[in-house]
CSV table of C-alpha atoms and ligand atoms in Angstrom, one decimal:
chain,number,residue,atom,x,y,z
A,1,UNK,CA,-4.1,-13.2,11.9
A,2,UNK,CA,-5.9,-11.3,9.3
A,3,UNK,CA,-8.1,-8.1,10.6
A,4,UNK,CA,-11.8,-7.7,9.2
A,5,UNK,CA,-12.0,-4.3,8.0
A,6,UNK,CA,-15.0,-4.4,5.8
A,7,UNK,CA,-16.9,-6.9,3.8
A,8,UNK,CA,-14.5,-8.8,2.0
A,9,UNK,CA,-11.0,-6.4,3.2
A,10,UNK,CA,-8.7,-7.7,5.8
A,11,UNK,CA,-5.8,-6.2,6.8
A,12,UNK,CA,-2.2,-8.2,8.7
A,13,UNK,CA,0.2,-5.7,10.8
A,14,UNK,CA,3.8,-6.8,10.8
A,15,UNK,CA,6.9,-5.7,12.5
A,16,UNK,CA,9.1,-4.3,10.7
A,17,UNK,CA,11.8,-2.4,11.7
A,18,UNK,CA,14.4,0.0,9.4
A,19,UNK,CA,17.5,2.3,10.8
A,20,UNK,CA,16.8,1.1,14.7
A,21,UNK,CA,12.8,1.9,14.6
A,22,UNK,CA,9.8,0.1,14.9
A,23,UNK,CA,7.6,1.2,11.6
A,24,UNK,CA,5.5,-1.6,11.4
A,25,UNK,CA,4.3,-2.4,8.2
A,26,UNK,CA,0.6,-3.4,7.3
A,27,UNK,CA,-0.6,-6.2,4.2
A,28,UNK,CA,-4.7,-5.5,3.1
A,29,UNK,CA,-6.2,-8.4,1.5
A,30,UNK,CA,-8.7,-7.7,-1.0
A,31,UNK,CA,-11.8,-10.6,-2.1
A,32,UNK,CA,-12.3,-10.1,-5.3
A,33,UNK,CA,-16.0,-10.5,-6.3
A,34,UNK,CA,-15.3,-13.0,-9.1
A,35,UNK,CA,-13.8,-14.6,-6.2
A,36,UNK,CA,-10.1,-15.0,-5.2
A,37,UNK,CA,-8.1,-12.9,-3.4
A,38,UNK,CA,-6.0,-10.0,-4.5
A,39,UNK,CA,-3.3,-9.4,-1.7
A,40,UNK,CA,-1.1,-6.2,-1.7
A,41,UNK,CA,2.0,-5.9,0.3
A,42,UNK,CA,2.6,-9.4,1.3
A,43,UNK,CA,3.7,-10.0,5.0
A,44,UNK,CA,6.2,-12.8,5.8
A,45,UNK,CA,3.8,-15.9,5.3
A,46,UNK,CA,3.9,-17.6,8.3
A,47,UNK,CA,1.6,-21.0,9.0
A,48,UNK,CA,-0.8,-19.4,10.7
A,49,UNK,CA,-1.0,-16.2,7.9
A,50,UNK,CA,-1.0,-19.3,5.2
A,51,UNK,CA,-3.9,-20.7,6.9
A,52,UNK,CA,-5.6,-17.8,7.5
A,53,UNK,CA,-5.9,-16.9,3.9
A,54,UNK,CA,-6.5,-20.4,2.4
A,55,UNK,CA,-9.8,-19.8,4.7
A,56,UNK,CA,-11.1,-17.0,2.8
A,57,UNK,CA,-10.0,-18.3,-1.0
A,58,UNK,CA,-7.4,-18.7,-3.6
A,59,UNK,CA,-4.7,-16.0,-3.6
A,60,UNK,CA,-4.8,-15.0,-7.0
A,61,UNK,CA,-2.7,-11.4,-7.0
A,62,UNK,CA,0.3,-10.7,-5.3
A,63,UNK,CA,1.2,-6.9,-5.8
A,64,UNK,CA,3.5,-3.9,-4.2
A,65,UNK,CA,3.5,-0.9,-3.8
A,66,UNK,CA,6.7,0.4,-5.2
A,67,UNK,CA,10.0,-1.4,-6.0
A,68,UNK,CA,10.7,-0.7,-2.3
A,69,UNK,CA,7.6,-1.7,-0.7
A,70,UNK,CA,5.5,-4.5,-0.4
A,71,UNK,CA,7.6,-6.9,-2.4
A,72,UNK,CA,9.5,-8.7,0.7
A,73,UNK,CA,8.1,-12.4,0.5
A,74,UNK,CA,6.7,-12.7,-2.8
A,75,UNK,CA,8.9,-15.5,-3.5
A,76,UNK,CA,7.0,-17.6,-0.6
A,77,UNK,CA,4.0,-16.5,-1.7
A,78,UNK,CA,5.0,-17.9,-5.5
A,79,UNK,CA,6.0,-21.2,-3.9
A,80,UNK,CA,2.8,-21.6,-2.0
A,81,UNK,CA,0.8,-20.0,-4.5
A,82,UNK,CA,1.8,-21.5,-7.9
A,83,UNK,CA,-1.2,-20.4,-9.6
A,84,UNK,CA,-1.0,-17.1,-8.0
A,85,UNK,CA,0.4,-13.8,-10.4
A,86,UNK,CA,3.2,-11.5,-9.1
A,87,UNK,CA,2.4,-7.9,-10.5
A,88,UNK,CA,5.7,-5.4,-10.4
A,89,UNK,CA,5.6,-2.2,-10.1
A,90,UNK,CA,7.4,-0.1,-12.4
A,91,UNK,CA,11.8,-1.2,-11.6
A,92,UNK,CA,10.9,-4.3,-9.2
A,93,UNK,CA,11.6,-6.5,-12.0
A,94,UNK,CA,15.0,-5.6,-12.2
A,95,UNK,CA,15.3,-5.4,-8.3
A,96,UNK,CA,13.9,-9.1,-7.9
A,97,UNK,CA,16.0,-10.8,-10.7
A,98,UNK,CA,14.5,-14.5,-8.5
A,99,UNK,CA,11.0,-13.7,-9.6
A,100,UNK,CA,8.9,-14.3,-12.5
A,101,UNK,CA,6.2,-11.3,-12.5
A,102,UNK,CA,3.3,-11.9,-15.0
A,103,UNK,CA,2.0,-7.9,-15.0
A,104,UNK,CA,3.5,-4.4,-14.8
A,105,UNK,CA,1.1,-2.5,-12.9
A,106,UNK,CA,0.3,0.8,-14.2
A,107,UNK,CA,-2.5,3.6,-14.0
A,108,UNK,CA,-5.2,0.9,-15.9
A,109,UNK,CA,-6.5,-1.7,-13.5
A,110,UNK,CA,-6.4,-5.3,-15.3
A,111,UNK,CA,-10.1,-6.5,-16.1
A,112,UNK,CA,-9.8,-9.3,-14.0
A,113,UNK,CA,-9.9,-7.0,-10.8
A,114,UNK,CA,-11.0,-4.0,-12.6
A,115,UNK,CA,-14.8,-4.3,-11.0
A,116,UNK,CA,-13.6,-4.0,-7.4
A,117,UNK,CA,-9.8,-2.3,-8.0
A,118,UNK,CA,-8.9,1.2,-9.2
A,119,UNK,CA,-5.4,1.8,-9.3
A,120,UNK,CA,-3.0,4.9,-9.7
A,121,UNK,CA,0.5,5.1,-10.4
A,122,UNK,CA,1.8,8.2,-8.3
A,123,UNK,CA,4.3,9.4,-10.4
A,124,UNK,CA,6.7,12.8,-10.3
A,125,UNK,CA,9.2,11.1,-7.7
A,126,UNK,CA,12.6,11.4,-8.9
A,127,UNK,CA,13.2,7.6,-8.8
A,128,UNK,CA,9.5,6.2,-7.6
A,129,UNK,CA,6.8,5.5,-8.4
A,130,UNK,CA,4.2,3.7,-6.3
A,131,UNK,CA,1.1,2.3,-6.8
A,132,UNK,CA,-2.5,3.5,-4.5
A,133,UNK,CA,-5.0,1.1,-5.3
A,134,UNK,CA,-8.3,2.2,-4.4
A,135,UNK,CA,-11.0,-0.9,-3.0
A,136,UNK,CA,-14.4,0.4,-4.4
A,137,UNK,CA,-17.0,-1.9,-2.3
A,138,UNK,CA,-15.7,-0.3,0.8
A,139,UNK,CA,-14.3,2.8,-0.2
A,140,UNK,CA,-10.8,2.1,0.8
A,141,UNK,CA,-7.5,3.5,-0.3
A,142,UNK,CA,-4.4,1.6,0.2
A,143,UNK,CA,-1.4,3.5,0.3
A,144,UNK,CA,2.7,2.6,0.8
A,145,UNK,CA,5.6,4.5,1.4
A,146,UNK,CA,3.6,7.7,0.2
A,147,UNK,CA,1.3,7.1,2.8
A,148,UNK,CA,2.6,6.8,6.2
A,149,UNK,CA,0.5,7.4,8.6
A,150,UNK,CA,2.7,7.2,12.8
A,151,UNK,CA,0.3,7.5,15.8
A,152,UNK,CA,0.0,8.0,19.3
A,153,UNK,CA,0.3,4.2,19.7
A,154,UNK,CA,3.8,3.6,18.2
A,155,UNK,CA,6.7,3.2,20.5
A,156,UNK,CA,8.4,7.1,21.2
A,157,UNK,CA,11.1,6.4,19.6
A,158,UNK,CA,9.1,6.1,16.3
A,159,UNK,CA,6.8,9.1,17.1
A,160,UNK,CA,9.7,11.2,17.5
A,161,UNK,CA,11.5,9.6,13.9
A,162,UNK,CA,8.0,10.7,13.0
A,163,UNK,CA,7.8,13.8,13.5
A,164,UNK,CA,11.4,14.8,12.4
A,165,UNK,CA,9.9,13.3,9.0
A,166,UNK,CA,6.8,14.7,9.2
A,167,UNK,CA,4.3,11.7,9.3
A,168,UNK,CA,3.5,12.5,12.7
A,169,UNK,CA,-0.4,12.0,12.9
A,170,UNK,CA,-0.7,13.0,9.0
A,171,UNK,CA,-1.0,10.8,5.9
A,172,UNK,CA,1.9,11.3,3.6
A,173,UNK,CA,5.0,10.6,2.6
A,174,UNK,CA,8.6,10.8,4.6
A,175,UNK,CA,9.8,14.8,3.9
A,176,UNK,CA,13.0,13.3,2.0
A,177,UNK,CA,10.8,11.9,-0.4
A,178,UNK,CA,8.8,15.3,-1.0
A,179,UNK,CA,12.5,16.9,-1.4
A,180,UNK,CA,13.2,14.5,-4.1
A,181,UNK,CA,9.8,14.9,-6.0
A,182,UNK,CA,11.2,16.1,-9.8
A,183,UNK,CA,8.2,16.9,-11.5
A,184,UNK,CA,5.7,18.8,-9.3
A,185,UNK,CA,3.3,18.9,-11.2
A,186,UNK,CA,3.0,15.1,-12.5
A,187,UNK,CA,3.0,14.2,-8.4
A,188,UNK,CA,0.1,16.6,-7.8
A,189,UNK,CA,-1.9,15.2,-10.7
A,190,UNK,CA,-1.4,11.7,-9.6
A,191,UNK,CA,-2.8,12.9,-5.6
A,192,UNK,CA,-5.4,14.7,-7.6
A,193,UNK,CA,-6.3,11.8,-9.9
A,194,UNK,CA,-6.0,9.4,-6.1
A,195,UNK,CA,-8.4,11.9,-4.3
A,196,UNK,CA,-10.9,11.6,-6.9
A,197,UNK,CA,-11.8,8.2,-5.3
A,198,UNK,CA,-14.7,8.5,-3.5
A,199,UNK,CA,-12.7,6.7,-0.5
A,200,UNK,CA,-13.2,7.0,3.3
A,201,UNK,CA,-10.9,4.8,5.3
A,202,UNK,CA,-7.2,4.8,4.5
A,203,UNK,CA,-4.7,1.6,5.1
A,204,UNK,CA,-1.4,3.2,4.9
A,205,UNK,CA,1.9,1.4,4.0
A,206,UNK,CA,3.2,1.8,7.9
A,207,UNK,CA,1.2,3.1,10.7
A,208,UNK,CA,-2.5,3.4,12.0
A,209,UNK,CA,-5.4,2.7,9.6
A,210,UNK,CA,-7.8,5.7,9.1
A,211,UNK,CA,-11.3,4.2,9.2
A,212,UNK,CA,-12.9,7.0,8.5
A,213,UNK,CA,-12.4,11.3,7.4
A,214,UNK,CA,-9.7,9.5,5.4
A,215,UNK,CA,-10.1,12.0,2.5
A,216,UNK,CA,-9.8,14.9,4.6
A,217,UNK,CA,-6.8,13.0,6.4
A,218,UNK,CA,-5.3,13.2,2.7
A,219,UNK,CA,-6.7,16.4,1.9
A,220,UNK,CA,-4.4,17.7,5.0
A,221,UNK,CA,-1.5,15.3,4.4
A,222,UNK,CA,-0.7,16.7,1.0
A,223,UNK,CA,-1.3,20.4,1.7
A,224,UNK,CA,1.9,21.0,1.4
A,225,UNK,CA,1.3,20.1,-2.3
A,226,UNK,CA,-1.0,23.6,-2.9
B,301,FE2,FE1,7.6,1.1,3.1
């Protein structure tokens, strides 16, 4: 159910399809060292997900990525999880009216998951803005919607949606979403400020995780930024 990445990182891939095409969509599970775990991107909690996570610890953090990503399911993870904290992301409040969040995520990591979480808010987007959080221990970015990352292994139907969008075997966001970028110069501060983490593998919000050469995967994903 849950994918060992690296010590104390797990990753769950989930269907998920939009417009007629298999995306896929992937959750990273983060164990916080004060123990704990901080989950992003929440897949549909199923039995067996529910029981694979109660083995490794208390889910503590339930965050997005954007208002439009990673925020499917909370609610079952706030009825499982009483104790558990739902952190927005800046406009999911007002998109999920049926939730209580406790935190609006922004470019400061809360203390409490500070020591093994750095976190960015990409802004610059006309309407978006999404949060990369960045795992220290094992130098691991995790990305959403402006990191989509289609491979050889998706279905052709998806490679081909893919490549029309341009996240054909590159990390990046979906070409619409570079069309609507309003502020150029915020956006490439916020990539600048992301590839400043001394990262290596990349989880990317739909597609095929980069285990390693992720910064030069990013490098090249954004060169259309220069
Ligand atoms: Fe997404």
């Amino acid at each position: 159910m849950l994918e060992q990445r690296a010590d104390r990182l797990w990753t769950h891939a989930e269907s998920l399809r939009f417009a007629g095409v298999e995306l896929g969509r992937i959750m990273t599970v983060i164990e916080l060292s004060s123990g704990g775990l901080f989950v992003q991107s929440p897949a549909e909690l199923t039995p067996a997900l529910e029981a694979a996570l109660d083995e490794r610890g208390d889910v503590r953090f339930v965050a997005p990525a954007s208002k439009l990503h990673g925020h499917l399911y909370m609610e079952q993870y706030a009825t499982a999880y009483p104790d558990a904290e739902l952190l927005a992301a800046p406009g999911l409040a007002a998109r999920r009216p049926d939730l209580t969040f406790d935190h609006l995520l922004g470019d400061t990591p809360d203390p409490r998951w500070a020591p093994d979480i750095d976190q960015v808010a990409i802004v610059g987007h006309r309407w978006l803005t999404e949060l990369a959080y960045f795992h220290r221990p094992s130098r691991t970015l995790v990305l959403g919607d402006v990191g989509f990352h289609i491979g050889s292994s998706s279905p052709l139907k998806t490679r081909l949606v893919a490549r029309a969008l341009r996240v054909y075997e590159r990390v990046g966001p979906p070409v619409e979403f570079r069309l609507t970028i309003a502020n150029a110069e915020s956006f490439r501060r916020s990539i600048r400020d992301v590839l400043a983490w001394d990262f290596d593998r990349v989880i990317p919000g739909h597609g095929e995780i980069v285990e390693t050469g992720g910064k030069r995967a990013v490098l090249e994903g954004f060169d259309w930024l220069r």
